[in-house]
Amino acid sequence: MITMNDFKRDDEQLVASELAATERVLRSGWWVLGPEVRAFESEWASWSGARFAVGVANGMDALEIGLRAIGVGPGDEVVTTPMTAFATILAILRCGAAPVLADIDADTGIIDPVSVERCLTPRTRAVAVVHLYGQAGPVEALSELCRSRGIHLVEDCAQAHGAEASGRPCGTWGSFAGWSFYPTKNLGCLGDGGALSTESEEIDARARVLRNYGQSIRYHHPEVGLNSRLDELQAAILRERLKRLDAWTARRRQVARAYADGIRHPSVRVLPLPSDPRRHVHHLFVVTTPVRDALQGHLKERGVESLFHYPIPVHRQDPCTDIGRDPAGLAVAEKHAAECLSLPIHPGLTDAEIDTVVSAVNSFRG
Ligand SMILES: *Cc1c(COP(=O)(O)O)cnc(C)c1O
């Protein structure tokens, strides 16, 4: 089976470096928020083009902590997308704020600035753009819109490690960015991990307090914080894996190019690749088809795993049926949720497997 991910394919050199990193942490006698986390924070800030990075427990916490650090709370609205991992929505809800859903662009699956504008109210405090599938969202238009309205742009970069828009890295367009290092992400650790990055010294300082019980100096708690710390072990693993990230991204781009060139099917639409390849780091490779369950069955028979990202839009989830949304509706998101299918695109795929995936799609009689 050609699976969506295959972590057992990591080469021996990488595994050896991770074992050495593990031993280094084990023998250091210091396991939470220590020198490995500090080193990773500085390496991640520099790699992602940000001024500051703060290691936290996961991507969802990074978003919650960032939103709280910019002052989002009860009574506030945050405009975001119905087509995302549910964690984006949970982070907003956990701040006590209300998510408001804008419709998406059919070519990217990412929020459409025109719909975002229709969602703005006097209570809107921020727009949260999700760089979905690894592609930079319309940050040029959104940062302009947010600036003109005096509200924050914030970035969910959980799928977009290394993507750029107009020569500027994703994660540096907004007030802060939330990153996830869940194992399946483009940069993953051996469990849960995340980071917040920002250009603001003040947001950085608040995030450091919030992630550690709201503690300013030991046993002083000026705020109601979280326990959301990054382990030394995960940080040490991330430092080794970060050395591979550029090569992995390059391989993802090759696979995406091969799929986009090779897939030719009257009822399967490949989401168009951006004309500037730097906009996309191909966390997922998504096609749409009105007969996607049949396509998934066909692929499975041919030994190719596939998944749907995401089959149920946020406003169809039980806790969210009353959620605020674009008064013009969310028709594009509804259609996308019913038709999207993700093909395997991890960097360990062989050329032969890429060919197998392409011919499996092209041989579909649907
Ligand atoms: C994975 C993901 C998250 C959440 O990250 P966790 O580390 O799993 O908490 C948030 N947003 C998006 C778009 C994601 O893909």
PDB file of C-alpha atoms in Angstrom, residues 25-251:
ATOM      1  CA  VAL A  25      18.847  14.862  26.281  1.00  0.00           C
ATOM      2  CA  LEU A  26      18.576  11.738  28.395  1.00  0.00           C
ATOM      3  CA  ARG A  27      22.039  12.229  29.848  1.00  0.00           C
ATOM      4  CA  SER A  28      21.580  15.980  30.325  1.00  0.00           C
ATOM      5  CA  GLY A  29      19.155  15.423  33.207  1.00  0.00           C
ATOM      6  CA  TRP A  30      16.952  18.346  32.028  1.00  0.00           C
ATOM      7  CA  TRP A  31      13.754  17.463  30.165  1.00  0.00           C
ATOM      8  CA  VAL A  32      11.343  20.398  29.970  1.00  0.00           C
ATOM      9  CA  LEU A  33      12.078  23.954  28.692  1.00  0.00           C
ATOM     10  CA  GLY A  34      15.857  23.895  28.657  1.00  0.00           C
ATOM     11  CA  PRO A  35      18.800  24.417  26.335  1.00  0.00           C
ATOM     12  CA  GLU A  36      17.431  22.248  23.479  1.00  0.00           C
ATOM     13  CA  VAL A  37      14.171  24.221  23.442  1.00  0.00           C
ATOM     14  CA  ARG A  38      16.064  27.514  23.500  1.00  0.00           C
ATOM     15  CA  ALA A  39      18.298  26.373  20.655  1.00  0.00           C
ATOM     16  CA  PHE A  40      15.357  25.112  18.616  1.00  0.00           C
ATOM     17  CA  GLU A  41      13.429  28.340  19.201  1.00  0.00           C
ATOM     18  CA  SER A  42      16.286  30.350  17.825  1.00  0.00           C
ATOM     19  CA  GLU A  43      16.878  27.950  14.905  1.00  0.00           C
ATOM     20  CA  TRP A  44      13.171  27.886  14.072  1.00  0.00           C
ATOM     21  CA  ALA A  45      12.896  31.688  14.204  1.00  0.00           C
ATOM     22  CA  SER A  46      15.841  32.017  11.898  1.00  0.00           C
ATOM     23  CA  TRP A  47      14.707  29.259   9.499  1.00  0.00           C
ATOM     24  CA  SER A  48      11.168  30.630   9.281  1.00  0.00           C
ATOM     25  CA  GLY A  49      12.317  34.228   8.894  1.00  0.00           C
ATOM     26  CA  ALA A  50      10.733  35.396  12.155  1.00  0.00           C
ATOM     27  CA  ARG A  51      12.230  37.531  14.886  1.00  0.00           C
ATOM     28  CA  PHE A  52      11.036  35.355  17.780  1.00  0.00           C
ATOM     29  CA  ALA A  53       9.779  31.801  18.231  1.00  0.00           C
ATOM     30  CA  VAL A  54       8.297  30.213  21.357  1.00  0.00           C
ATOM     31  CA  GLY A  55       8.102  26.422  21.693  1.00  0.00           C
ATOM     32  CA  VAL A  56       4.746  25.137  22.933  1.00  0.00           C
ATOM     33  CA  ALA A  57       2.991  21.797  23.336  1.00  0.00           C
ATOM     34  CA  ASN A  58       1.150  21.696  19.986  1.00  0.00           C
ATOM     35  CA  GLY A  59      -0.177  23.795  17.122  1.00  0.00           C
ATOM     36  CA  MET A  60      -3.589  24.367  18.642  1.00  0.00           C
ATOM     37  CA  ASP A  61      -2.056  25.830  21.801  1.00  0.00           C
ATOM     38  CA  ALA A  62       0.212  28.045  19.674  1.00  0.00           C
ATOM     39  CA  LEU A  63      -2.904  29.592  18.134  1.00  0.00           C
ATOM     40  CA  GLU A  64      -4.731  29.955  21.456  1.00  0.00           C
ATOM     41  CA  ILE A  65      -1.700  31.478  23.166  1.00  0.00           C
ATOM     42  CA  GLY A  66      -1.103  33.859  20.272  1.00  0.00           C
ATOM     43  CA  LEU A  67      -4.733  34.988  20.174  1.00  0.00           C
ATOM     44  CA  ARG A  68      -4.722  35.568  23.929  1.00  0.00           C
ATOM     45  CA  ALA A  69      -1.397  37.388  23.671  1.00  0.00           C
ATOM     46  CA  ILE A  70      -2.914  39.892  21.229  1.00  0.00           C
ATOM     47  CA  GLY A  71      -5.881  40.370  23.554  1.00  0.00           C
ATOM     48  CA  VAL A  72      -8.593  38.298  21.832  1.00  0.00           C
ATOM     49  CA  GLY A  73     -11.225  37.203  24.335  1.00  0.00           C
ATOM     50  CA  PRO A  74     -14.939  37.007  25.129  1.00  0.00           C
ATOM     51  CA  GLY A  75     -17.068  39.307  22.959  1.00  0.00           C
ATOM     52  CA  ASP A  76     -14.540  39.284  20.127  1.00  0.00           C
ATOM     53  CA  GLU A  77     -14.970  37.716  16.707  1.00  0.00           C
ATOM     54  CA  VAL A  78     -12.246  36.073  14.638  1.00  0.00           C
ATOM     55  CA  VAL A  79     -12.929  35.564  10.953  1.00  0.00           C
ATOM     56  CA  THR A  80     -11.564  32.265   9.651  1.00  0.00           C
ATOM     57  CA  THR A  81     -12.320  29.336   7.369  1.00  0.00           C
ATOM     58  CA  PRO A  82     -14.739  26.404   7.437  1.00  0.00           C
ATOM     59  CA  MET A  83     -12.121  24.323   5.574  1.00  0.00           C
ATOM     60  CA  THR A  84      -9.452  23.599   8.183  1.00  0.00           C
ATOM     61  CA  ALA A  85      -8.364  21.219  10.885  1.00  0.00           C
ATOM     62  CA  PHE A  86     -10.871  21.654  13.714  1.00  0.00           C
ATOM     63  CA  ALA A  87      -8.007  22.793  15.970  1.00  0.00           C
ATOM     64  CA  THR A  88      -8.087  26.243  14.338  1.00  0.00           C
ATOM     65  CA  ILE A  89     -11.676  26.685  15.522  1.00  0.00           C
ATOM     66  CA  LEU A  90     -11.022  25.187  18.963  1.00  0.00           C
ATOM     67  CA  ALA A  91      -8.189  27.660  19.559  1.00  0.00           C
ATOM     68  CA  ILE A  92     -10.569  30.571  18.906  1.00  0.00           C
ATOM     69  CA  LEU A  93     -13.334  29.055  21.056  1.00  0.00           C
ATOM     70  CA  ARG A  94     -10.916  28.387  23.916  1.00  0.00           C
ATOM     71  CA  CYS A  95     -10.057  32.103  24.034  1.00  0.00           C
ATOM     72  CA  GLY A  96     -13.740  32.750  24.614  1.00  0.00           C
ATOM     73  CA  ALA A  97     -14.040  34.417  21.207  1.00  0.00           C
ATOM     74  CA  ALA A  98     -16.482  33.588  18.407  1.00  0.00           C
ATOM     75  CA  PRO A  99     -15.246  32.191  15.081  1.00  0.00           C
ATOM     76  CA  VAL A 100     -16.977  33.641  12.011  1.00  0.00           C
ATOM     77  CA  LEU A 101     -16.603  31.668   8.798  1.00  0.00           C
ATOM     78  CA  ALA A 102     -15.724  33.148   5.419  1.00  0.00           C
ATOM     79  CA  ASP A 103     -16.128  31.156   2.210  1.00  0.00           C
ATOM     80  CA  ILE A 104     -13.138  29.767   0.317  1.00  0.00           C
ATOM     81  CA  ASP A 105     -11.569  30.043  -3.112  1.00  0.00           C
ATOM     82  CA  ALA A 106     -12.341  26.955  -5.215  1.00  0.00           C
ATOM     83  CA  ASP A 107      -8.794  26.751  -6.635  1.00  0.00           C
ATOM     84  CA  THR A 108      -6.947  26.814  -3.309  1.00  0.00           C
ATOM     85  CA  GLY A 109      -9.453  25.886  -0.588  1.00  0.00           C
ATOM     86  CA  ILE A 110      -8.288  29.016   1.297  1.00  0.00           C
ATOM     87  CA  ILE A 111     -10.476  31.918   2.525  1.00  0.00           C
ATOM     88  CA  ASP A 112     -11.536  34.420  -0.080  1.00  0.00           C
ATOM     89  CA  PRO A 113     -10.778  38.032   0.935  1.00  0.00           C
ATOM     90  CA  VAL A 114     -14.063  39.200  -0.652  1.00  0.00           C
ATOM     91  CA  SER A 115     -16.017  36.875   1.631  1.00  0.00           C
ATOM     92  CA  VAL A 116     -13.821  37.871   4.598  1.00  0.00           C
ATOM     93  CA  GLU A 117     -14.864  41.470   4.055  1.00  0.00           C
ATOM     94  CA  ARG A 118     -18.549  40.491   4.260  1.00  0.00           C
ATOM     95  CA  CYS A 119     -17.845  38.800   7.628  1.00  0.00           C
ATOM     96  CA  LEU A 120     -16.354  41.858   9.333  1.00  0.00           C
ATOM     97  CA  THR A 121     -18.375  43.475  12.135  1.00  0.00           C
ATOM     98  CA  PRO A 122     -17.491  46.029  14.822  1.00  0.00           C
ATOM     99  CA  ARG A 123     -16.606  43.048  17.037  1.00  0.00           C
ATOM    100  CA  THR A 124     -14.043  41.562  14.622  1.00  0.00           C
ATOM    101  CA  ARG A 125     -10.623  41.568  16.306  1.00  0.00           C
ATOM    102  CA  ALA A 126      -8.659  39.371  13.912  1.00  0.00           C
ATOM    103  CA  VAL A 127      -8.669  37.435  10.666  1.00  0.00           C
ATOM    104  CA  ALA A 128      -7.052  33.991  10.953  1.00  0.00           C
ATOM    105  CA  VAL A 129      -5.778  32.790   7.593  1.00  0.00           C
ATOM    106  CA  VAL A 130      -4.953  29.082   7.261  1.00  0.00           C
ATOM    107  CA  HIS A 131      -2.271  28.382   4.658  1.00  0.00           C
ATOM    108  CA  LEU A 132      -4.162  25.249   3.691  1.00  0.00           C
ATOM    109  CA  TYR A 133      -2.449  22.212   2.140  1.00  0.00           C
ATOM    110  CA  GLY A 134       0.874  24.087   2.383  1.00  0.00           C
ATOM    111  CA  GLN A 135      -0.042  26.938   0.081  1.00  0.00           C
ATOM    112  CA  ALA A 136       0.335  30.606   1.041  1.00  0.00           C
ATOM    113  CA  GLY A 137      -3.081  32.222   1.415  1.00  0.00           C
ATOM    114  CA  PRO A 138      -3.966  35.636  -0.035  1.00  0.00           C
ATOM    115  CA  VAL A 139      -1.914  37.450   2.607  1.00  0.00           C
ATOM    116  CA  GLU A 140      -1.195  40.385   0.308  1.00  0.00           C
ATOM    117  CA  ALA A 141      -4.911  41.296   0.142  1.00  0.00           C
ATOM    118  CA  LEU A 142      -5.687  40.229   3.714  1.00  0.00           C
ATOM    119  CA  SER A 143      -2.873  42.206   5.332  1.00  0.00           C
ATOM    120  CA  GLU A 144      -4.043  45.284   3.444  1.00  0.00           C
ATOM    121  CA  LEU A 145      -7.646  44.678   4.511  1.00  0.00           C
ATOM    122  CA  CYS A 146      -6.688  44.121   8.164  1.00  0.00           C
ATOM    123  CA  ARG A 147      -4.460  47.175   8.227  1.00  0.00           C
ATOM    124  CA  SER A 148      -7.214  49.378   6.801  1.00  0.00           C
ATOM    125  CA  ARG A 149      -9.694  48.092   9.423  1.00  0.00           C
ATOM    126  CA  GLY A 150      -7.262  48.234  12.331  1.00  0.00           C
ATOM    127  CA  ILE A 151      -7.576  44.512  13.124  1.00  0.00           C
ATOM    128  CA  HIS A 152      -4.996  41.738  13.456  1.00  0.00           C
ATOM    129  CA  LEU A 153      -4.058  39.276  10.747  1.00  0.00           C
ATOM    130  CA  VAL A 154      -2.952  35.984  12.296  1.00  0.00           C
ATOM    131  CA  GLU A 155      -1.564  32.959  10.470  1.00  0.00           C
ATOM    132  CA  ASP A 156      -2.227  29.264  10.980  1.00  0.00           C
ATOM    133  CA  CYS A 157       0.997  27.879   9.510  1.00  0.00           C
ATOM    134  CA  ALA A 158       0.475  24.296  10.721  1.00  0.00           C
ATOM    135  CA  GLN A 159       0.650  23.022   7.121  1.00  0.00           C
ATOM    136  CA  ALA A 160       2.934  25.627   5.560  1.00  0.00           C
ATOM    137  CA  HIS A 161       6.502  25.315   6.883  1.00  0.00           C
ATOM    138  CA  GLY A 162       8.612  27.269   4.397  1.00  0.00           C
ATOM    139  CA  ALA A 163       5.904  28.674   2.117  1.00  0.00           C
ATOM    140  CA  GLU A 164       6.395  32.248   0.894  1.00  0.00           C
ATOM    141  CA  ALA A 165       4.152  34.923  -0.594  1.00  0.00           C
ATOM    142  CA  SER A 166       5.629  37.732  -2.700  1.00  0.00           C
ATOM    143  CA  GLY A 167       9.099  36.957  -1.374  1.00  0.00           C
ATOM    144  CA  ARG A 168       8.053  37.132   2.271  1.00  0.00           C
ATOM    145  CA  PRO A 169       7.753  33.994   4.427  1.00  0.00           C
ATOM    146  CA  CYS A 170       4.375  32.813   5.631  1.00  0.00           C
ATOM    147  CA  GLY A 171       4.292  33.416   9.353  1.00  0.00           C
ATOM    148  CA  THR A 172       5.728  36.941   9.075  1.00  0.00           C
ATOM    149  CA  TRP A 173       2.686  38.591   7.487  1.00  0.00           C
ATOM    150  CA  GLY A 174       0.503  38.620  10.571  1.00  0.00           C
ATOM    151  CA  SER A 175       0.814  39.591  14.238  1.00  0.00           C
ATOM    152  CA  PHE A 176       1.879  36.020  14.990  1.00  0.00           C
ATOM    153  CA  ALA A 177       1.892  32.561  13.431  1.00  0.00           C
ATOM    154  CA  GLY A 178       0.972  29.202  14.951  1.00  0.00           C
ATOM    155  CA  TRP A 179       3.058  26.188  13.869  1.00  0.00           C
ATOM    156  CA  SER A 180       2.404  22.505  14.489  1.00  0.00           C
ATOM    157  CA  PHE A 181       5.071  19.813  14.609  1.00  0.00           C
ATOM    158  CA  TYR A 182       2.614  16.924  14.802  1.00  0.00           C
ATOM    159  CA  PRO A 183       4.324  13.937  13.124  1.00  0.00           C
ATOM    160  CA  THR A 184       2.429  14.209   9.820  1.00  0.00           C
ATOM    161  CA  LYS A 185       3.296  17.889   9.258  1.00  0.00           C
ATOM    162  CA  ASN A 186       6.085  18.930   6.881  1.00  0.00           C
ATOM    163  CA  LEU A 187       8.300  19.262   9.972  1.00  0.00           C
ATOM    164  CA  GLY A 188       7.191  16.819  12.642  1.00  0.00           C
ATOM    165  CA  CYS A 189       8.517  15.499  15.936  1.00  0.00           C
ATOM    166  CA  LEU A 190       7.973  12.158  17.686  1.00  0.00           C
ATOM    167  CA  GLY A 191       4.751  13.217  19.346  1.00  0.00           C
ATOM    168  CA  ASP A 192       3.133  16.597  19.848  1.00  0.00           C
ATOM    169  CA  GLY A 193       4.956  19.883  19.488  1.00  0.00           C
ATOM    170  CA  GLY A 194       4.281  23.402  18.288  1.00  0.00           C
ATOM    171  CA  ALA A 195       5.596  26.932  18.160  1.00  0.00           C
ATOM    172  CA  LEU A 196       4.394  30.478  17.959  1.00  0.00           C
ATOM    173  CA  SER A 197       6.456  32.954  15.975  1.00  0.00           C
ATOM    174  CA  THR A 198       6.150  36.710  15.894  1.00  0.00           C
ATOM    175  CA  GLU A 199       7.920  39.932  15.015  1.00  0.00           C
ATOM    176  CA  SER A 200       6.711  41.508  18.277  1.00  0.00           C
ATOM    177  CA  GLU A 201       8.823  41.459  21.412  1.00  0.00           C
ATOM    178  CA  GLU A 202       5.689  42.027  23.475  1.00  0.00           C
ATOM    179  CA  ILE A 203       3.769  39.071  21.977  1.00  0.00           C
ATOM    180  CA  ASP A 204       6.838  36.876  22.422  1.00  0.00           C
ATOM    181  CA  ALA A 205       7.093  37.858  26.089  1.00  0.00           C
ATOM    182  CA  ARG A 206       3.376  37.281  26.753  1.00  0.00           C
ATOM    183  CA  ALA A 207       3.454  33.909  25.001  1.00  0.00           C
ATOM    184  CA  ARG A 208       6.366  32.801  27.222  1.00  0.00           C
ATOM    185  CA  VAL A 209       4.313  33.650  30.303  1.00  0.00           C
ATOM    186  CA  LEU A 210       1.091  32.078  28.993  1.00  0.00           C
ATOM    187  CA  ARG A 211       2.686  28.736  28.020  1.00  0.00           C
ATOM    188  CA  ASN A 212       4.012  28.239  31.544  1.00  0.00           C
ATOM    189  CA  TYR A 213       1.013  28.646  33.914  1.00  0.00           C
ATOM    190  CA  GLY A 214       0.926  32.401  33.335  1.00  0.00           C
ATOM    191  CA  GLN A 215       4.054  32.547  35.498  1.00  0.00           C
ATOM    192  CA  SER A 216       6.186  35.695  35.236  1.00  0.00           C
ATOM    193  CA  ILE A 217       8.845  34.856  37.766  1.00  0.00           C
ATOM    194  CA  ARG A 218       8.804  31.628  39.736  1.00  0.00           C
ATOM    195  CA  TYR A 219       5.528  31.197  41.671  1.00  0.00           C
ATOM    196  CA  HIS A 220       4.126  34.541  40.503  1.00  0.00           C
ATOM    197  CA  HIS A 221       1.069  34.159  38.239  1.00  0.00           C
ATOM    198  CA  PRO A 222      -0.136  37.504  36.906  1.00  0.00           C
ATOM    199  CA  GLU A 223      -2.322  35.760  34.280  1.00  0.00           C
ATOM    200  CA  VAL A 224      -4.412  32.627  33.905  1.00  0.00           C
ATOM    201  CA  GLY A 225      -2.034  30.647  31.714  1.00  0.00           C
ATOM    202  CA  LEU A 226      -1.772  27.179  30.238  1.00  0.00           C
ATOM    203  CA  ASN A 227       0.580  24.280  30.696  1.00  0.00           C
ATOM    204  CA  SER A 228       1.855  24.181  27.135  1.00  0.00           C
ATOM    205  CA  ARG A 229       5.583  23.570  27.149  1.00  0.00           C
ATOM    206  CA  LEU A 230       7.808  21.919  24.578  1.00  0.00           C
ATOM    207  CA  ASP A 231       9.902  18.982  25.812  1.00  0.00           C
ATOM    208  CA  GLU A 232      13.666  18.946  25.448  1.00  0.00           C
ATOM    209  CA  LEU A 233      13.431  15.602  23.668  1.00  0.00           C
ATOM    210  CA  GLN A 234      11.022  16.909  21.017  1.00  0.00           C
ATOM    211  CA  ALA A 235      13.115  20.043  20.556  1.00  0.00           C
ATOM    212  CA  ALA A 236      16.278  17.954  20.084  1.00  0.00           C
ATOM    213  CA  ILE A 237      14.514  15.759  17.502  1.00  0.00           C
ATOM    214  CA  LEU A 238      13.146  18.837  15.724  1.00  0.00           C
ATOM    215  CA  ARG A 239      16.644  20.315  15.494  1.00  0.00           C
ATOM    216  CA  GLU A 240      17.840  17.204  13.638  1.00  0.00           C
ATOM    217  CA  ARG A 241      14.803  17.031  11.379  1.00  0.00           C
ATOM    218  CA  LEU A 242      14.962  20.737  10.563  1.00  0.00           C
ATOM    219  CA  LYS A 243      18.272  20.049   8.786  1.00  0.00           C
ATOM    220  CA  ARG A 244      16.297  17.925   6.306  1.00  0.00           C
ATOM    221  CA  LEU A 245      13.337  20.219   5.786  1.00  0.00           C
ATOM    222  CA  ASP A 246      14.574  22.013   2.663  1.00  0.00           C
ATOM    223  CA  ALA A 247      15.331  18.695   0.955  1.00  0.00           C
ATOM    224  CA  TRP A 248      11.930  17.288   1.958  1.00  0.00           C
ATOM    225  CA  THR A 249      10.164  20.355   0.599  1.00  0.00           C
ATOM    226  CA  ALA A 250      12.068  20.081  -2.678  1.00  0.00           C
ATOM    227  CA  ARG A 251      10.957  16.451  -2.984  1.00  0.00           C
TER     228      ARG A 251
END
